[in-house]
Coordinates of C-alpha atoms in Angstrom, one line a residue:
Chain A
M227 CA -40.1 -3.8 -32.6
K228 CA -38.6 -7.3 -32.7
D229 CA -39.0 -9.7 -29.9
P230 CA -36.0 -9.6 -27.5
L231 CA -33.3 -12.2 -28.2
L232 CA -33.3 -13.6 -24.8
V233 CA -36.1 -13.5 -22.2
V234 CA -36.0 -14.7 -18.7
S235 CA -39.3 -14.7 -16.9
D236 CA -39.7 -15.1 -13.2
V237 CA -36.9 -17.7 -12.7
R238 CA -36.7 -19.2 -9.3
V239 CA -34.1 -21.6 -8.0
S240 CA -33.4 -23.0 -4.5
F241 CA -30.9 -25.5 -3.1
L242 CA -31.3 -27.8 -0.2
K243 CA -29.7 -26.3 2.8
E244 CA -26.5 -27.9 4.0
H245 CA -27.3 -27.4 7.7
Q246 CA -30.8 -28.7 8.5
K247 CA -32.4 -27.9 11.8
R248 CA -33.9 -31.4 12.0
L249 CA -32.6 -34.8 11.0
F250 CA -33.7 -35.4 7.3
G251 CA -34.9 -31.8 7.2
R252 CA -35.9 -30.5 3.8
E253 CA -35.3 -26.8 4.3
R254 CA -34.3 -25.0 1.1
Q255 CA -32.3 -21.9 0.5
Q256 CA -33.7 -19.5 -2.1
V257 CA -31.0 -18.5 -4.5
L258 CA -33.0 -16.9 -7.2
R259 CA -36.2 -15.3 -6.1
G260 CA -38.1 -14.5 -9.3
V261 CA -35.7 -13.0 -11.8
S262 CA -37.0 -11.5 -15.1
L263 CA -35.0 -9.8 -17.7
A264 CA -34.8 -9.3 -21.5
L265 CA -31.9 -8.9 -23.8
E266 CA -32.2 -7.1 -27.1
E267 CA -30.3 -8.1 -30.2
G268 CA -26.8 -6.5 -30.2
E269 CA -27.0 -5.3 -26.7
C270 CA -24.6 -5.7 -23.8
L271 CA -26.3 -6.2 -20.5
G272 CA -24.2 -6.0 -17.3
V273 CA -25.3 -8.0 -14.2
I274 CA -23.5 -6.7 -11.1
G275 CA -23.6 -8.2 -7.7
E276 CA -21.2 -9.4 -5.0
S277 CA -20.2 -13.0 -4.4
G278 CA -23.1 -15.0 -3.1
S279 CA -25.7 -12.8 -4.7
G280 CA -26.8 -15.5 -7.0
K281 CA -25.6 -14.0 -10.2
S282 CA -23.5 -17.0 -11.2
T283 CA -26.5 -19.3 -10.6
L284 CA -28.4 -17.1 -13.0
G285 CA -25.6 -17.7 -15.4
R286 CA -25.9 -21.4 -15.0
V287 CA -29.6 -21.2 -15.7
L288 CA -29.1 -19.2 -18.8
A289 CA -26.4 -21.6 -20.0
G290 CA -28.8 -24.5 -19.8
L291 CA -26.9 -26.2 -17.0
L292 CA -29.4 -25.8 -14.2
P293 CA -33.2 -26.1 -14.8
P294 CA -35.1 -23.6 -12.7
E295 CA -37.8 -24.7 -10.4
S296 CA -40.2 -22.3 -12.0
G297 CA -40.1 -19.7 -14.7
A298 CA -38.7 -20.0 -18.2
V299 CA -35.8 -18.9 -20.4
F300 CA -36.4 -18.2 -24.0
I301 CA -33.6 -17.8 -26.5
N302 CA -34.7 -16.8 -29.9
G303 CA -38.2 -17.5 -28.9
R304 CA -37.5 -21.1 -28.0
N305 CA -37.9 -22.3 -24.4
L306 CA -34.5 -23.5 -23.2
Y307 CA -35.9 -26.0 -20.8
G308 CA -39.1 -26.7 -22.8
R309 CA -40.0 -30.2 -23.7
G310 CA -42.1 -29.4 -26.8
K311 CA -41.1 -30.4 -30.3
R312 CA -40.6 -26.8 -31.3
D313 CA -38.2 -26.3 -28.4
A314 CA -36.1 -29.3 -29.2
A315 CA -35.8 -28.5 -32.9
G316 CA -33.3 -26.1 -34.5
P317 CA -29.8 -25.0 -33.4
R318 CA -29.1 -25.5 -29.7
H319 CA -26.2 -23.1 -29.7
G320 CA -27.9 -19.8 -29.4
L321 CA -25.7 -19.0 -26.4
S322 CA -22.2 -19.8 -25.4
V323 CA -20.3 -19.1 -22.2
V324 CA -16.9 -17.8 -21.1
F325 CA -16.1 -18.6 -17.5
Q326 CA -14.0 -16.8 -15.0
D327 CA -11.4 -19.5 -14.3
Y328 CA -9.7 -20.0 -17.7
T329 CA -7.3 -22.6 -16.4
S330 CA -10.0 -25.0 -15.3
S331 CA -12.3 -24.4 -18.3
V332 CA -9.7 -25.7 -20.8
N333 CA -8.6 -29.3 -20.8
P334 CA -4.9 -29.2 -20.0
R335 CA -4.1 -32.1 -22.3
F336 CA -5.7 -30.4 -25.3
R337 CA -3.7 -28.2 -27.6
V338 CA -5.4 -24.9 -28.4
E339 CA -6.4 -26.2 -31.8
H340 CA -8.2 -29.1 -30.1
A341 CA -9.9 -26.9 -27.6
I342 CA -11.3 -24.7 -30.3
G343 CA -11.8 -27.7 -32.6
E344 CA -14.1 -29.3 -30.1
S345 CA -16.5 -26.4 -30.6
L346 CA -16.1 -26.8 -34.4
R347 CA -17.0 -30.5 -34.2
A348 CA -20.1 -29.6 -32.3
L349 CA -20.9 -27.1 -35.0
E350 CA -20.4 -29.8 -37.7
R351 CA -22.8 -32.2 -35.9
L352 CA -25.3 -29.4 -35.6
E353 CA -25.3 -28.1 -39.1
G354 CA -24.5 -31.4 -40.8
R355 CA -21.6 -30.0 -42.8
V356 CA -17.9 -30.4 -42.8
V357 CA -15.8 -27.4 -41.5
D358 CA -12.2 -26.9 -42.5
K359 CA -11.0 -26.9 -38.9
K360 CA -7.5 -25.9 -39.4
R361 CA -8.4 -22.8 -41.4
R362 CA -11.3 -21.9 -39.1
V363 CA -9.1 -22.2 -36.0
A364 CA -6.5 -19.9 -37.6
E365 CA -9.3 -17.4 -38.5
L366 CA -10.7 -17.5 -35.0
L367 CA -7.3 -17.0 -33.4
E368 CA -6.7 -14.1 -35.6
Q369 CA -10.1 -12.6 -34.6
V370 CA -9.2 -12.7 -30.9
G371 CA -5.8 -11.2 -31.6
L372 CA -3.6 -14.2 -31.2
P373 CA -0.9 -15.5 -33.7
A374 CA -1.8 -18.6 -35.6
S375 CA 1.3 -20.3 -34.1
C376 CA -0.6 -20.5 -30.8
A377 CA -2.7 -23.3 -32.2
S378 CA -0.2 -26.0 -31.4
R379 CA 0.4 -24.8 -27.8
Y380 CA -0.9 -26.3 -24.6
P381 CA -2.9 -24.1 -22.2
H382 CA 0.0 -23.9 -19.7
E383 CA 2.2 -22.4 -22.4
L384 CA -0.1 -19.4 -22.6
S385 CA -0.6 -16.4 -20.3
G386 CA -3.9 -15.8 -18.6
G387 CA -4.9 -13.1 -21.0
Q388 CA -4.0 -15.3 -24.0
L389 CA -5.9 -18.3 -22.6
Q390 CA -9.0 -16.2 -21.9
R391 CA -8.8 -15.1 -25.6
V392 CA -8.7 -18.8 -26.6
C393 CA -11.8 -19.3 -24.5
I394 CA -13.5 -16.4 -26.2
A395 CA -12.5 -17.9 -29.6
R396 CA -14.0 -21.2 -28.6
A397 CA -17.2 -19.5 -27.5
I398 CA -17.7 -17.7 -30.8
A399 CA -16.7 -20.7 -32.9
V400 CA -20.3 -22.0 -32.8
N401 CA -21.7 -18.7 -34.1
P402 CA -23.8 -17.9 -31.1
R403 CA -26.2 -15.0 -30.9
V404 CA -25.5 -14.4 -27.2
V405 CA -22.3 -14.8 -25.3
L406 CA -22.5 -15.1 -21.5
L407 CA -19.4 -13.7 -19.8
D408 CA -19.4 -15.0 -16.3
E409 CA -16.7 -12.9 -14.5
A410 CA -14.8 -13.4 -17.7
V411 CA -12.2 -10.7 -17.0
S412 CA -12.2 -10.8 -13.2
S413 CA -9.1 -13.0 -12.8
L414 CA -7.0 -11.0 -15.2
D415 CA -4.6 -8.2 -14.5
A416 CA -6.2 -4.8 -14.6
S417 CA -4.6 -3.7 -17.8
T418 CA -5.2 -7.1 -19.5
Q419 CA -8.9 -6.7 -18.5
T420 CA -9.1 -3.6 -20.5
Q421 CA -7.5 -5.3 -23.5
V422 CA -9.9 -8.2 -23.3
M423 CA -12.9 -5.8 -23.0
D424 CA -11.7 -3.9 -26.0
L425 CA -11.5 -7.1 -27.9
L426 CA -15.0 -8.1 -26.9
M427 CA -16.3 -4.7 -28.0
E428 CA -14.6 -5.1 -31.4
L429 CA -16.0 -8.6 -31.8
R430 CA -19.5 -7.4 -30.9
A431 CA -19.3 -4.7 -33.6
R432 CA -17.9 -7.1 -36.2
R433 CA -20.2 -10.1 -35.5
G434 CA -23.3 -8.5 -34.1
L435 CA -23.1 -10.4 -30.9
S436 CA -25.1 -9.7 -27.7
Y437 CA -23.5 -10.1 -24.3
I438 CA -24.6 -10.8 -20.8
F439 CA -21.7 -9.6 -18.6
I440 CA -21.8 -10.9 -15.1
T441 CA -19.3 -9.1 -12.8
H442 CA -18.7 -7.6 -9.4
D443 CA -16.7 -4.7 -10.8
L444 CA -18.8 -1.6 -11.6
T445 CA -16.0 0.1 -13.6
C446 CA -16.0 -2.8 -16.0
V447 CA -19.8 -2.4 -16.5
T448 CA -19.6 1.3 -17.2
Y449 CA -16.7 0.7 -19.6
F450 CA -18.4 -2.0 -21.5
C451 CA -22.2 -2.3 -21.1
D452 CA -25.2 -0.5 -22.4
R453 CA -27.5 -1.4 -19.5
A454 CA -26.9 -2.6 -16.0
L455 CA -28.8 -4.7 -13.5
F456 CA -27.9 -4.7 -9.8
F457 CA -28.3 -8.1 -8.3
N458 CA -28.5 -8.8 -4.6
A459 CA -29.8 -11.8 -2.6
G460 CA -31.3 -13.5 -5.7
R461 CA -33.2 -10.5 -6.9
I462 CA -32.7 -7.6 -9.3
V463 CA -32.8 -4.7 -7.0
E464 CA -32.2 -1.9 -9.4
Q465 CA -32.0 -1.4 -13.2
V466 CA -30.1 1.3 -15.0
D467 CA -31.2 1.6 -18.6
D468 CA -28.9 4.5 -19.5
M469 CA -25.5 4.6 -18.0
K470 CA -25.8 8.3 -17.7
N471 CA -28.3 7.8 -14.9
L472 CA -25.9 5.6 -12.9
S473 CA -25.5 8.2 -10.2
R474 CA -29.3 8.2 -9.6
V475 CA -29.5 4.7 -8.3
R476 CA -31.5 4.6 -5.1
D477 CA -31.2 1.1 -3.8
P478 CA -28.8 1.1 -0.8
Y479 CA -27.0 -1.9 -2.1
A480 CA -26.4 -0.4 -5.5
R481 CA -25.1 2.8 -3.7
R482 CA -22.6 0.7 -1.8
L483 CA -21.3 -0.8 -5.0
L484 CA -21.0 2.7 -6.4
D485 CA -19.1 3.9 -3.3
A486 CA -16.7 1.0 -3.5
V487 CA -15.1 2.1 -6.7
M488 CA -11.5 3.0 -6.4
G489 CA -9.3 4.6 -9.0
I490 CA -7.2 7.5 -10.0
G491 CA -9.5 10.5 -9.9
V492 CA -12.0 8.6 -7.7
Q493 CA -11.5 8.2 -4.0
P494 CA -14.4 6.0 -2.9
G495 CA -17.0 7.9 -0.9
D496 CA -16.2 6.9 2.6
L497 CA -12.5 6.3 2.2
R498 CA -12.2 9.9 1.2
R499 CA -14.3 10.9 4.2
E500 CA -12.2 8.8 6.5
R501 CA -9.0 10.2 5.1
A502 CA -10.2 13.8 5.4
D503 CA -11.7 14.2 8.8
L504 CA -9.8 11.4 10.6
L505 CA -11.4 8.8 12.7
P506 CA -12.6 9.2 16.2
A507 CA -9.6 8.7 18.5
G508 CA -10.6 5.3 19.9
D509 CA -11.5 3.9 16.6
G510 CA -8.4 4.9 14.8
D511 CA -5.9 3.6 17.3
V512 CA -5.6 0.1 15.8
M513 CA -2.1 -0.5 16.8
G514 CA -2.6 0.7 20.3
A515 CA -5.6 -1.5 20.9
A516 CA -3.9 -4.4 19.2
S517 CA -1.0 -4.5 21.5
Chain B
M72 CA 11.8 9.7 8.7
N73 CA 13.2 6.4 9.8
T74 CA 13.6 3.7 7.3
V75 CA 12.1 0.3 8.2
L76 CA 12.9 -1.7 5.2
D77 CA 15.7 -0.9 2.8
V78 CA 16.3 -3.1 -0.2
R79 CA 19.5 -2.6 -2.1
N80 CA 20.2 -4.0 -5.5
L81 CA 18.2 -7.2 -5.0
S82 CA 18.5 -9.8 -7.6
V83 CA 16.8 -13.2 -7.7
R84 CA 17.8 -16.1 -9.9
F85 CA 16.2 -19.4 -10.4
R86 CA 18.3 -22.5 -11.1
S87 CA 16.9 -24.6 -13.8
G88 CA 18.9 -27.5 -15.2
G89 CA 22.3 -25.9 -14.8
R90 CA 21.2 -22.6 -16.1
L91 CA 20.4 -19.5 -14.1
L92 CA 17.2 -17.6 -15.0
S93 CA 17.1 -14.1 -13.8
L94 CA 13.7 -13.3 -12.2
V95 CA 14.4 -10.0 -10.4
K96 CA 17.2 -7.7 -11.6
D97 CA 18.8 -5.2 -9.4
V98 CA 15.8 -3.7 -7.6
S99 CA 16.2 -1.1 -4.9
F100 CA 13.6 0.5 -2.7
S101 CA 12.9 1.5 0.8
V102 CA 9.9 2.1 3.1
S103 CA 9.8 4.3 6.1
R104 CA 7.6 4.3 9.2
G105 CA 4.1 5.5 8.4
G106 CA 4.7 5.3 4.7
C107 CA 3.4 3.0 2.0
L108 CA 5.3 1.9 -1.0
G109 CA 3.2 0.4 -3.7
I110 CA 4.7 -2.1 -6.2
L111 CA 2.8 -2.1 -9.4
G112 CA 3.2 -4.8 -12.1
E113 CA 1.4 -7.3 -14.2
S114 CA 1.6 -11.0 -13.4
G115 CA 5.1 -12.3 -14.2
S116 CA 6.7 -9.0 -13.5
G117 CA 8.6 -10.3 -10.5
K118 CA 6.8 -8.4 -7.8
S119 CA 5.8 -11.4 -5.8
M120 CA 9.3 -12.8 -6.2
T121 CA 10.7 -9.6 -4.7
C122 CA 8.3 -9.9 -1.8
K123 CA 9.2 -13.6 -1.2
A124 CA 12.9 -12.8 -1.3
V125 CA 12.4 -10.1 1.3
L126 CA 10.5 -12.5 3.5
G127 CA 13.1 -15.3 3.0
L128 CA 10.4 -17.6 1.6
L129 CA 12.4 -18.8 -1.4
D130 CA 13.8 -22.3 -1.4
D131 CA 17.2 -23.6 -2.4
N132 CA 16.4 -23.4 -6.1
F133 CA 16.5 -19.7 -5.9
Q134 CA 19.5 -17.5 -5.4
A135 CA 19.0 -14.1 -3.9
E136 CA 21.7 -11.4 -3.9
G137 CA 21.9 -7.9 -2.7
G138 CA 20.9 -6.3 0.5
V139 CA 17.6 -6.6 2.4
F140 CA 17.9 -4.5 5.5
F141 CA 15.1 -4.6 8.0
E142 CA 15.6 -2.1 10.8
G143 CA 19.2 -2.0 9.8
R144 CA 19.7 -5.8 9.9
Q145 CA 20.6 -7.8 6.8
L146 CA 18.0 -10.5 6.2
L147 CA 19.4 -12.3 3.2
G148 CA 21.4 -15.3 4.4
E149 CA 19.9 -15.0 7.9
N150 CA 19.1 -18.4 9.4
P151 CA 15.6 -19.7 8.6
E152 CA 14.5 -20.0 12.2
T153 CA 15.2 -16.3 12.9
L154 CA 13.3 -15.3 9.8
R155 CA 10.4 -17.5 10.8
R156 CA 10.2 -15.6 14.1
L157 CA 10.4 -12.3 12.4
R158 CA 7.5 -13.2 10.0
G159 CA 4.2 -12.9 11.9
G160 CA 6.1 -11.0 14.6
R161 CA 7.9 -7.9 13.5
I162 CA 6.9 -8.3 9.9
G163 CA 3.2 -8.9 9.3
V164 CA 2.3 -10.7 6.1
V165 CA -1.0 -10.6 4.2
L166 CA -1.1 -12.8 1.1
Q167 CA -3.3 -13.0 -1.9
N168 CA -5.6 -15.9 -1.5
P169 CA -7.3 -15.9 1.9
M170 CA -9.0 -19.2 1.1
S171 CA -5.7 -21.1 0.9
C172 CA -4.0 -19.3 3.8
F173 CA -6.1 -20.9 6.4
D174 CA -6.2 -24.6 7.2
P175 CA -9.7 -25.8 6.2
L176 CA -9.8 -28.4 9.0
Y177 CA -9.4 -26.0 12.0
R178 CA -11.7 -23.3 13.3
I179 CA -10.7 -19.7 12.9
G180 CA -10.2 -19.3 16.6
E181 CA -7.8 -22.2 16.8
Q182 CA -5.7 -20.8 14.0
M183 CA -5.6 -17.4 15.5
A184 CA -4.6 -18.9 18.9
E185 CA -1.8 -20.8 17.2
T186 CA -0.2 -17.6 15.9
L187 CA -0.8 -15.7 19.1
G188 CA 0.6 -18.5 21.2
E189 CA 3.7 -18.8 19.0
H190 CA 4.7 -15.2 19.3
T191 CA 3.4 -14.1 22.7
S192 CA 3.3 -15.5 26.2
L193 CA -0.4 -15.0 26.8
G194 CA -2.5 -17.6 28.5
R195 CA -5.2 -19.5 26.7
R196 CA -8.0 -17.4 28.1
R197 CA -6.3 -14.2 27.3
I198 CA -5.6 -15.4 23.8
R199 CA -9.2 -16.0 23.2
E200 CA -10.1 -12.5 24.4
R201 CA -7.4 -11.0 22.2
S202 CA -8.6 -12.9 19.2
A203 CA -12.1 -11.6 19.7
E204 CA -10.7 -8.1 20.2
L205 CA -8.8 -8.3 16.9
L206 CA -11.8 -9.4 15.0
E207 CA -13.8 -6.5 16.5
L208 CA -11.1 -4.1 15.4
M209 CA -11.4 -5.5 11.9
R210 CA -15.1 -4.6 12.1
I211 CA -16.3 -8.2 12.0
R212 CA -19.7 -8.5 13.6
E213 CA -20.2 -11.1 16.3
P214 CA -16.5 -12.1 16.7
G215 CA -17.4 -14.9 19.2
E216 CA -19.5 -16.5 16.6
V217 CA -16.8 -16.1 13.9
L218 CA -14.1 -17.6 16.0
R219 CA -16.1 -20.9 16.1
K220 CA -16.5 -21.0 12.4
Y221 CA -14.4 -22.9 9.8
P222 CA -12.7 -21.0 6.9
H223 CA -15.2 -22.1 4.3
Q224 CA -18.0 -20.6 6.2
L225 CA -16.7 -17.1 5.9
S226 CA -16.5 -15.0 2.8
G227 CA -13.2 -14.1 1.1
G228 CA -13.4 -10.5 2.3
M229 CA -14.0 -11.6 5.9
L230 CA -11.1 -14.1 5.8
Q231 CA -8.9 -11.4 4.4
R232 CA -9.8 -9.1 7.3
V233 CA -9.1 -11.9 9.8
M234 CA -5.7 -12.2 8.2
I235 CA -5.0 -8.5 8.4
G236 CA -6.1 -8.6 12.0
L237 CA -3.6 -11.4 12.7
A238 CA -0.9 -9.6 10.8
L239 CA -1.5 -6.6 13.1
A240 CA -1.8 -8.6 16.3
L241 CA 1.9 -8.4 17.2
R242 CA 2.4 -4.7 16.4
P243 CA 4.6 -5.3 13.4
S244 CA 6.8 -2.4 12.2
L245 CA 6.4 -3.6 8.6
I246 CA 3.4 -5.1 6.8
I247 CA 3.9 -6.8 3.5
A248 CA 0.7 -7.2 1.6
D249 CA 1.0 -9.2 -1.6
E250 CA -2.1 -8.6 -3.8
P251 CA -4.5 -8.6 -0.8
T252 CA -7.5 -7.5 -2.8
T253 CA -7.2 -9.6 -5.9
A254 CA -9.2 -12.6 -4.9
I255 CA -12.2 -10.7 -3.4
D256 CA -15.2 -8.8 -4.8
S257 CA -15.4 -5.0 -4.9
I258 CA -17.4 -4.4 -1.7
S259 CA -15.0 -6.5 0.3
R260 CA -12.1 -4.9 -1.4
H261 CA -13.4 -1.6 -0.3
S262 CA -13.6 -2.7 3.4
V263 CA -10.2 -4.3 3.3
M264 CA -8.7 -1.1 1.9
R265 CA -10.3 0.8 4.7
E266 CA -8.5 -1.3 7.2
F267 CA -5.2 -0.7 5.5
L268 CA -5.8 3.0 5.4
R269 CA -6.6 3.0 9.1
I270 CA -3.3 1.1 9.8
K271 CA -1.5 3.6 7.7
R272 CA -3.0 6.5 9.5
T273 CA -1.7 5.3 12.8
G274 CA 1.8 6.2 11.4
E275 CA 3.5 3.4 13.3
T276 CA 3.8 0.9 10.5
A277 CA 5.5 0.8 7.2
I278 CA 3.5 -0.9 4.4
L279 CA 4.8 -2.6 1.4
F280 CA 1.7 -3.0 -0.8
I281 CA 1.9 -5.1 -4.0
S282 CA -0.8 -5.0 -6.5
H283 CA -1.6 -4.9 -10.2
D284 CA -4.6 -2.7 -9.6
L285 CA -3.9 0.9 -10.1
G286 CA -7.2 1.9 -8.5
V287 CA -6.3 0.2 -5.2
L288 CA -2.7 1.5 -5.2
S289 CA -3.9 5.1 -5.9
C290 CA -5.8 5.2 -2.6
I291 CA -3.0 4.0 -0.4
A292 CA 0.5 4.4 -1.8
D293 CA 2.7 7.4 -1.3
Q294 CA 5.5 6.1 -3.4
V295 CA 5.1 3.7 -6.3
L296 CA 7.6 1.3 -7.9
V297 CA 6.7 -0.1 -11.3
M298 CA 8.1 -3.5 -12.2
R299 CA 8.2 -5.1 -15.5
L300 CA 10.0 -8.4 -16.4
G301 CA 11.9 -8.4 -13.2
E302 CA 13.2 -4.8 -13.5
A303 CA 12.1 -1.6 -11.8
V304 CA 11.2 0.6 -14.7
E305 CA 10.0 3.6 -12.8
S306 CA 9.7 4.8 -9.2
G307 CA 8.8 8.0 -7.4
P308 CA 5.9 9.7 -5.6
A309 CA 2.5 8.3 -6.5
G310 CA 1.1 11.6 -7.8
R311 CA 4.0 12.2 -10.1
I312 CA 3.8 8.7 -11.6
F313 CA 0.0 8.8 -12.1
D314 CA 0.1 12.2 -13.9
N315 CA 3.5 12.2 -15.5
A316 CA 5.2 8.8 -15.9
R317 CA 8.5 8.8 -17.7
D318 CA 8.5 5.2 -18.7
A319 CA 6.4 4.2 -21.8
Y320 CA 5.1 0.9 -20.2
T321 CA 4.0 2.7 -17.1
R322 CA 2.2 5.3 -19.2
R323 CA 0.4 2.5 -21.1
L324 CA -0.8 0.9 -17.8
I325 CA -2.0 4.2 -16.5
R326 CA -3.7 5.2 -19.8
R327 CA -5.7 1.9 -19.8
H328 CA -6.7 2.5 -16.2
K329 CA -7.8 6.0 -16.9
A330 CA -9.7 5.0 -20.0
V331 CA -11.9 2.7 -17.8
M332 CA -12.2 5.3 -15.0
S333 CA -13.1 8.2 -17.3
K334 CA -16.1 6.2 -18.6
F335 CA -17.1 5.5 -15.1
L336 CA -16.7 9.1 -14.0
A337 CA -18.7 10.3 -17.1
A338 CA -21.5 7.9 -16.1
V339 CA -21.5 9.0 -12.5
R340 CA -21.1 12.7 -12.9
Q341 CA -23.7 13.3 -15.5
G342 CA -26.6 12.6 -13.2
P343 CA -28.2 15.6 -11.6
E344 CA -27.7 14.3 -8.1
A345 CA -24.0 14.0 -8.6
A346 CA -23.7 17.7 -9.2
A347 CA -25.6 18.4 -6.0

């Protein structure tokens, strides 16, 4: 078997605490406590956790934005934070990122063609060849299901779903092997979410991409990912290699996430219970006690 | 059943450079005591505009027409001061973004006291006790501690629960919740929904629940109104709409939701323990 495309080994990150017990204190808050994972070629890996669990910090480490205190990240066998010659050489763009907040991740003064063109310029620099930007932008827009006429628009002239598609086009413009999706669908409407996830699945099949999908929504993971990691308090607490085994998760935190799913046909575990056998009298009388 | 809120042929227009843009067209619905009406729609469908028109939160650039009857009283055209007293009093409001609804410079306790002081004649000491009681009702641990904190020190889910607690504080007969679960993660969403269900079960309050999330709506709404481009395209009992929507747009929304859910259900139900 080939080496995994992306390997994270025992990454640790901590930040200086904001509230120090002593003046000039140096207490640190552990954010990532030894995270290891591997991503195979063509795979989609879901990372699930609630806000504050450290999953976005992991995303920043993977994107090369935050050097870990210890541990290493290998993409395509190259150490992302390595200083060696071998690490510095070769294409840097093995991984690109799509963030949650599409409005703040696109420069409001750039037209769509410039936003995507910026990626293409980076690609030109990297590969030392000239790219026909106009044609390429039109191609990329077509791939993400937008009309070519969008190219001359400004970000505020697009809807959230359209703008997130532009961000996806920008991310795949540099021909990455891995795309990191950090809550990439979380701020979209529920049905737009499904459309964007369908698009991502199609792109993956067409371009052989691998995804790391960071989210708090378990239904998105089951819809979209092959494997799932449950992330809590800076650690991977449970790993599901086959989605069929999802119901077997043991970790209490993972179970809570499982119970929190709501939808037609699913009443989340304890909501259903509360609905069925009513609350104890004192507990249920919210209005009475609130008066 | 007694109707708490009755909206008749509500239209909202926006004045823009001499032209009138129609944002909400001829929408009617009603909510009764103990009931919950869910308004479903994507962003831009006019659902928040409808809610703002009902609350009288639109400024002079907007023109609202029709009837908004709260406990039999027409609210459109009512003077702003009366409306302000109604909001937070008889009508509880929970908005989308808990982070921006609190003033970052004041402690939670101070902000709760401000609302309570405005609408009740309680003394300062009593207000502090009540605030702690409310937090406890919302299942926030160590309410005394939380009252001393600033908004940024609490999670989105917790702030949202504080907000629901405040909305409940004055025994409103109507709660209007505009996307209360959109900005928070799934575990907090679950706990927020639990509070809404508890409120609903008391049977004393009417709830107008606005969301784009079918999953959330399916667990609380009895009646559903689907909005698209400012128009009500479908309305009726929740079960009927989920299983058998007449409108093509509604069917599309529900089909997408069910596609996601069916994969989840397939994953969960296949394990041996799920069968047990």
